[in-house]
Amino acid sequence: MDSQQHTAWTDTQQGSAFSGAGHAVGTSSPDAGGDSGMPEFHETCGRTLGAINTVIDGKADAARLALTVLLAQGHLLLEDVPGVGKTMLAKTLARTIDCSVHRIQFTPDLLPSDVTGVSVYNQDKHVFEFRPGPVFANIVIGDEINR
């Protein structure tokens, strides 16, 4: 995934708190004698967690972990019983920071093109057009992997 597909998360009143490449950026640089921007970053993360926690009740630790993993550009595996809000947590996080989210249902008949996408021939233009699969999203939910 190239850097253009990463979502930039900004705070319009106080400058950038998260720039798509996964680096915290403050309103003033440490070289300029100002602070490192960490108070703004911490405040923005707190507001994001607050927004998530208004939708997801009782999953504050999971929300904090999900945001931490997102900022670290990592992967998160949530294992729990069905119906406790794992998909809702991912969708809420994506909606809170304005990025794309797709869900992949792992069934025995799943094909690689169902995940990565497929090239389809356009008869009107006489060219192949790529239709991206769900893996081309900022947040991808893989559901029922072990069933």
PDB file of C-alpha atoms in Angstrom:
ATOM      1  CA  MET A   1       0.000   0.000   0.000  1.00  0.00           C
ATOM      2  CA  ASP A   2       1.520   3.306  -0.971  1.00  0.00           C
ATOM      3  CA  SER A   3       1.574   6.389   1.217  1.00  0.00           C
ATOM      4  CA  GLN A   4      -1.218   8.046  -0.782  1.00  0.00           C
ATOM      5  CA  GLN A   5      -3.696   5.456   0.507  1.00  0.00           C
ATOM      6  CA  HIS A   6      -3.024   6.278   4.163  1.00  0.00           C
ATOM      7  CA  THR A   7      -5.572   8.575   5.708  1.00  0.00           C
ATOM      8  CA  ALA A   8      -4.271  11.823   7.155  1.00  0.00           C
ATOM      9  CA  TRP A   9      -5.850  12.569  10.499  1.00  0.00           C
ATOM     10  CA  THR A  10      -5.857  16.291  11.220  1.00  0.00           C
ATOM     11  CA  ASP A  11      -6.978  18.699  13.879  1.00  0.00           C
ATOM     12  CA  THR A  12      -7.819  21.899  12.014  1.00  0.00           C
ATOM     13  CA  GLN A  13      -7.519  24.226  15.002  1.00  0.00           C
ATOM     14  CA  GLN A  14      -4.177  22.998  16.321  1.00  0.00           C
ATOM     15  CA  GLY A  15      -2.358  21.642  13.283  1.00  0.00           C
ATOM     16  CA  SER A  16      -1.644  18.085  12.296  1.00  0.00           C
ATOM     17  CA  ALA A  17      -1.723  15.359  14.921  1.00  0.00           C
ATOM     18  CA  PHE A  18      -1.241  12.360  12.650  1.00  0.00           C
ATOM     19  CA  SER A  19       0.166  12.366   9.155  1.00  0.00           C
ATOM     20  CA  GLY A  20      -0.553   9.372   6.933  1.00  0.00           C
ATOM     21  CA  ALA A  21       2.926   7.877   7.090  1.00  0.00           C
ATOM     22  CA  GLY A  22       2.442   7.070  10.775  1.00  0.00           C
ATOM     23  CA  HIS A  23       4.536   9.853  12.262  1.00  0.00           C
ATOM     24  CA  ALA A  24       3.323  12.189  14.953  1.00  0.00           C
ATOM     25  CA  VAL A  25       3.662  15.784  13.842  1.00  0.00           C
ATOM     26  CA  GLY A  26       3.202  18.750  16.150  1.00  0.00           C
ATOM     27  CA  THR A  27       2.388  22.359  15.430  1.00  0.00           C
ATOM     28  CA  SER A  28       5.929  23.428  16.232  1.00  0.00           C
ATOM     29  CA  SER A  29       9.181  21.621  15.615  1.00  0.00           C
ATOM     30  CA  PRO A  30      11.563  20.707  18.443  1.00  0.00           C
ATOM     31  CA  ASP A  31      14.339  22.473  16.526  1.00  0.00           C
ATOM     32  CA  ALA A  32      12.411  25.749  16.677  1.00  0.00           C
ATOM     33  CA  GLY A  33      12.526  25.737  20.461  1.00  0.00           C
ATOM     34  CA  GLY A  34       8.817  24.874  20.883  1.00  0.00           C
ATOM     35  CA  ASP A  35       7.295  21.771  22.392  1.00  0.00           C
ATOM     36  CA  SER A  36       7.342  18.506  20.487  1.00  0.00           C
ATOM     37  CA  GLY A  37       3.614  18.590  19.732  1.00  0.00           C
ATOM     38  CA  MET A  38       2.897  15.765  22.138  1.00  0.00           C
ATOM     39  CA  PRO A  39       0.220  17.635  24.143  1.00  0.00           C
ATOM     40  CA  GLU A  40      -1.779  18.206  20.954  1.00  0.00           C
ATOM     41  CA  PHE A  41      -1.243  14.609  19.891  1.00  0.00           C
ATOM     42  CA  HIS A  42      -2.357  13.316  23.297  1.00  0.00           C
ATOM     43  CA  GLU A  43      -5.422  15.571  23.274  1.00  0.00           C
ATOM     44  CA  THR A  44      -6.412  14.445  19.780  1.00  0.00           C
ATOM     45  CA  CYS A  45      -6.029  10.788  20.754  1.00  0.00           C
ATOM     46  CA  GLY A  46      -8.166  11.429  23.835  1.00  0.00           C
ATOM     47  CA  ARG A  47     -10.916  13.041  21.766  1.00  0.00           C
ATOM     48  CA  THR A  48     -10.791  10.137  19.310  1.00  0.00           C
ATOM     49  CA  LEU A  49     -11.098   7.587  22.113  1.00  0.00           C
ATOM     50  CA  GLY A  50     -13.943   9.603  23.616  1.00  0.00           C
ATOM     51  CA  ALA A  51     -15.806   9.537  20.308  1.00  0.00           C
ATOM     52  CA  ILE A  52     -15.312   5.782  19.979  1.00  0.00           C
ATOM     53  CA  ASN A  53     -16.417   5.170  23.566  1.00  0.00           C
ATOM     54  CA  THR A  54     -19.678   7.045  22.978  1.00  0.00           C
ATOM     55  CA  VAL A  55     -20.593   4.378  20.402  1.00  0.00           C
ATOM     56  CA  ILE A  56     -18.943   1.293  21.924  1.00  0.00           C
ATOM     57  CA  ASP A  57     -19.928   0.838  25.562  1.00  0.00           C
ATOM     58  CA  GLY A  58     -17.695  -1.174  27.889  1.00  0.00           C
ATOM     59  CA  LYS A  59     -14.800  -1.714  25.470  1.00  0.00           C
ATOM     60  CA  ALA A  60     -12.511   1.168  26.476  1.00  0.00           C
ATOM     61  CA  ASP A  61      -9.421  -1.073  26.681  1.00  0.00           C
ATOM     62  CA  ALA A  62     -10.117  -2.588  23.258  1.00  0.00           C
ATOM     63  CA  ALA A  63     -10.672   0.893  21.781  1.00  0.00           C
ATOM     64  CA  ARG A  64      -7.381   2.155  23.244  1.00  0.00           C
ATOM     65  CA  LEU A  65      -5.581  -0.925  21.922  1.00  0.00           C
ATOM     66  CA  ALA A  66      -7.138  -0.525  18.465  1.00  0.00           C
ATOM     67  CA  LEU A  67      -6.091   3.134  18.259  1.00  0.00           C
ATOM     68  CA  THR A  68      -2.572   2.300  19.459  1.00  0.00           C
ATOM     69  CA  VAL A  69      -2.222  -0.432  16.841  1.00  0.00           C
ATOM     70  CA  LEU A  70      -3.541   1.900  14.142  1.00  0.00           C
ATOM     71  CA  LEU A  71      -1.011   4.602  15.036  1.00  0.00           C
ATOM     72  CA  ALA A  72       1.775   1.995  15.088  1.00  0.00           C
ATOM     73  CA  GLN A  73       0.627   0.708  11.678  1.00  0.00           C
ATOM     74  CA  GLY A  74       0.261  -2.794  13.048  1.00  0.00           C
ATOM     75  CA  HIS A  75      -2.270  -5.589  13.027  1.00  0.00           C
ATOM     76  CA  LEU A  76      -4.795  -6.425  15.720  1.00  0.00           C
ATOM     77  CA  LEU A  77      -6.423  -9.777  16.443  1.00  0.00           C
ATOM     78  CA  LEU A  78      -9.556  -9.565  18.586  1.00  0.00           C
ATOM     79  CA  GLU A  79     -10.876 -12.907  19.748  1.00  0.00           C
ATOM     80  CA  ASP A  80     -14.197 -12.946  21.563  1.00  0.00           C
ATOM     81  CA  VAL A  81     -17.626 -14.510  21.441  1.00  0.00           C
ATOM     82  CA  PRO A  82     -19.967 -13.438  18.623  1.00  0.00           C
ATOM     83  CA  GLY A  83     -22.064 -10.318  19.070  1.00  0.00           C
ATOM     84  CA  VAL A  84     -19.919  -8.272  21.456  1.00  0.00           C
ATOM     85  CA  GLY A  85     -19.014  -5.457  19.042  1.00  0.00           C
ATOM     86  CA  LYS A  86     -15.689  -6.339  17.391  1.00  0.00           C
ATOM     87  CA  THR A  87     -16.874  -5.311  13.911  1.00  0.00           C
ATOM     88  CA  MET A  88     -18.646  -2.264  15.338  1.00  0.00           C
ATOM     89  CA  LEU A  89     -15.396  -1.219  17.048  1.00  0.00           C
ATOM     90  CA  ALA A  90     -13.490  -1.382  13.758  1.00  0.00           C
ATOM     91  CA  LYS A  91     -16.204   0.479  11.855  1.00  0.00           C
ATOM     92  CA  THR A  92     -16.472   3.134  14.575  1.00  0.00           C
ATOM     93  CA  LEU A  93     -12.715   3.656  14.592  1.00  0.00           C
ATOM     94  CA  ALA A  94     -12.721   4.034  10.817  1.00  0.00           C
ATOM     95  CA  ARG A  95     -15.637   6.460  10.871  1.00  0.00           C
ATOM     96  CA  THR A  96     -14.047   8.490  13.678  1.00  0.00           C
ATOM     97  CA  ILE A  97     -10.840   9.121  11.740  1.00  0.00           C
ATOM     98  CA  ASP A  98     -12.584   9.278   8.337  1.00  0.00           C
ATOM     99  CA  CYS A  99     -10.993   6.302   6.627  1.00  0.00           C
ATOM    100  CA  SER A 100     -12.240   3.342   4.634  1.00  0.00           C
ATOM    101  CA  VAL A 101     -13.163   0.002   6.167  1.00  0.00           C
ATOM    102  CA  HIS A 102     -14.025  -3.297   4.498  1.00  0.00           C
ATOM    103  CA  ARG A 103     -14.973  -6.677   5.910  1.00  0.00           C
ATOM    104  CA  ILE A 104     -13.915 -10.026   4.474  1.00  0.00           C
ATOM    105  CA  GLN A 105     -16.044 -13.030   5.367  1.00  0.00           C
ATOM    106  CA  PHE A 106     -13.697 -16.018   5.315  1.00  0.00           C
ATOM    107  CA  THR A 107     -15.743 -18.920   3.983  1.00  0.00           C
ATOM    108  CA  PRO A 108     -14.489 -22.181   2.424  1.00  0.00           C
ATOM    109  CA  ASP A 109     -15.370 -20.952  -1.078  1.00  0.00           C
ATOM    110  CA  LEU A 110     -13.372 -17.688  -0.779  1.00  0.00           C
ATOM    111  CA  LEU A 111     -11.083 -17.080  -3.770  1.00  0.00           C
ATOM    112  CA  PRO A 112      -7.952 -14.892  -3.864  1.00  0.00           C
ATOM    113  CA  SER A 113      -9.668 -12.506  -6.289  1.00  0.00           C
ATOM    114  CA  ASP A 114     -12.440 -12.038  -3.693  1.00  0.00           C
ATOM    115  CA  VAL A 115      -9.795 -10.448  -1.449  1.00  0.00           C
ATOM    116  CA  THR A 116      -7.420  -8.700  -3.852  1.00  0.00           C
ATOM    117  CA  GLY A 117      -9.824  -7.703  -6.606  1.00  0.00           C
ATOM    118  CA  VAL A 118     -10.222  -8.611 -10.241  1.00  0.00           C
ATOM    119  CA  SER A 119      -9.645  -7.158 -13.706  1.00  0.00           C
ATOM    120  CA  VAL A 120     -12.861  -6.981 -15.735  1.00  0.00           C
ATOM    121  CA  TYR A 121     -13.010  -6.409 -19.467  1.00  0.00           C
ATOM    122  CA  ASN A 122     -14.949  -3.266 -20.419  1.00  0.00           C
ATOM    123  CA  GLN A 123     -16.507  -3.964 -23.832  1.00  0.00           C
ATOM    124  CA  ASP A 124     -17.317  -0.309 -24.502  1.00  0.00           C
ATOM    125  CA  LYS A 125     -13.708   0.889 -24.032  1.00  0.00           C
ATOM    126  CA  HIS A 126     -11.991  -2.375 -25.091  1.00  0.00           C
ATOM    127  CA  VAL A 127      -9.746  -2.345 -22.027  1.00  0.00           C
ATOM    128  CA  PHE A 128      -9.430  -4.234 -18.775  1.00  0.00           C
ATOM    129  CA  GLU A 129     -10.443  -2.288 -15.668  1.00  0.00           C
ATOM    130  CA  PHE A 130      -9.264  -3.237 -12.203  1.00  0.00           C
ATOM    131  CA  ARG A 131     -11.924  -3.500  -9.528  1.00  0.00           C
ATOM    132  CA  PRO A 132     -10.144  -3.516  -6.176  1.00  0.00           C
ATOM    133  CA  GLY A 133     -11.131  -5.993  -3.515  1.00  0.00           C
ATOM    134  CA  PRO A 134     -11.718  -5.331   0.168  1.00  0.00           C
ATOM    135  CA  VAL A 135      -8.025  -5.520   1.021  1.00  0.00           C
ATOM    136  CA  PHE A 136      -7.664  -2.049  -0.523  1.00  0.00           C
ATOM    137  CA  ALA A 137      -9.014  -0.271   2.549  1.00  0.00           C
ATOM    138  CA  ASN A 138      -7.410   1.522   5.461  1.00  0.00           C
ATOM    139  CA  ILE A 139      -8.964  -0.925   7.943  1.00  0.00           C
ATOM    140  CA  VAL A 140      -9.689  -4.508   6.904  1.00  0.00           C
ATOM    141  CA  ILE A 141     -11.779  -6.820   9.067  1.00  0.00           C
ATOM    142  CA  GLY A 142     -11.205 -10.538   8.580  1.00  0.00           C
ATOM    143  CA  ASP A 143     -14.175 -12.347  10.092  1.00  0.00           C
ATOM    144  CA  GLU A 144     -14.572 -16.020  11.024  1.00  0.00           C
ATOM    145  CA  ILE A 145     -11.078 -17.008   9.936  1.00  0.00           C
ATOM    146  CA  ASN A 146     -11.013 -20.232  11.974  1.00  0.00           C
ATOM    147  CA  ARG A 147     -14.530 -21.546  11.391  1.00  0.00           C
TER     148      ARG A 147
END
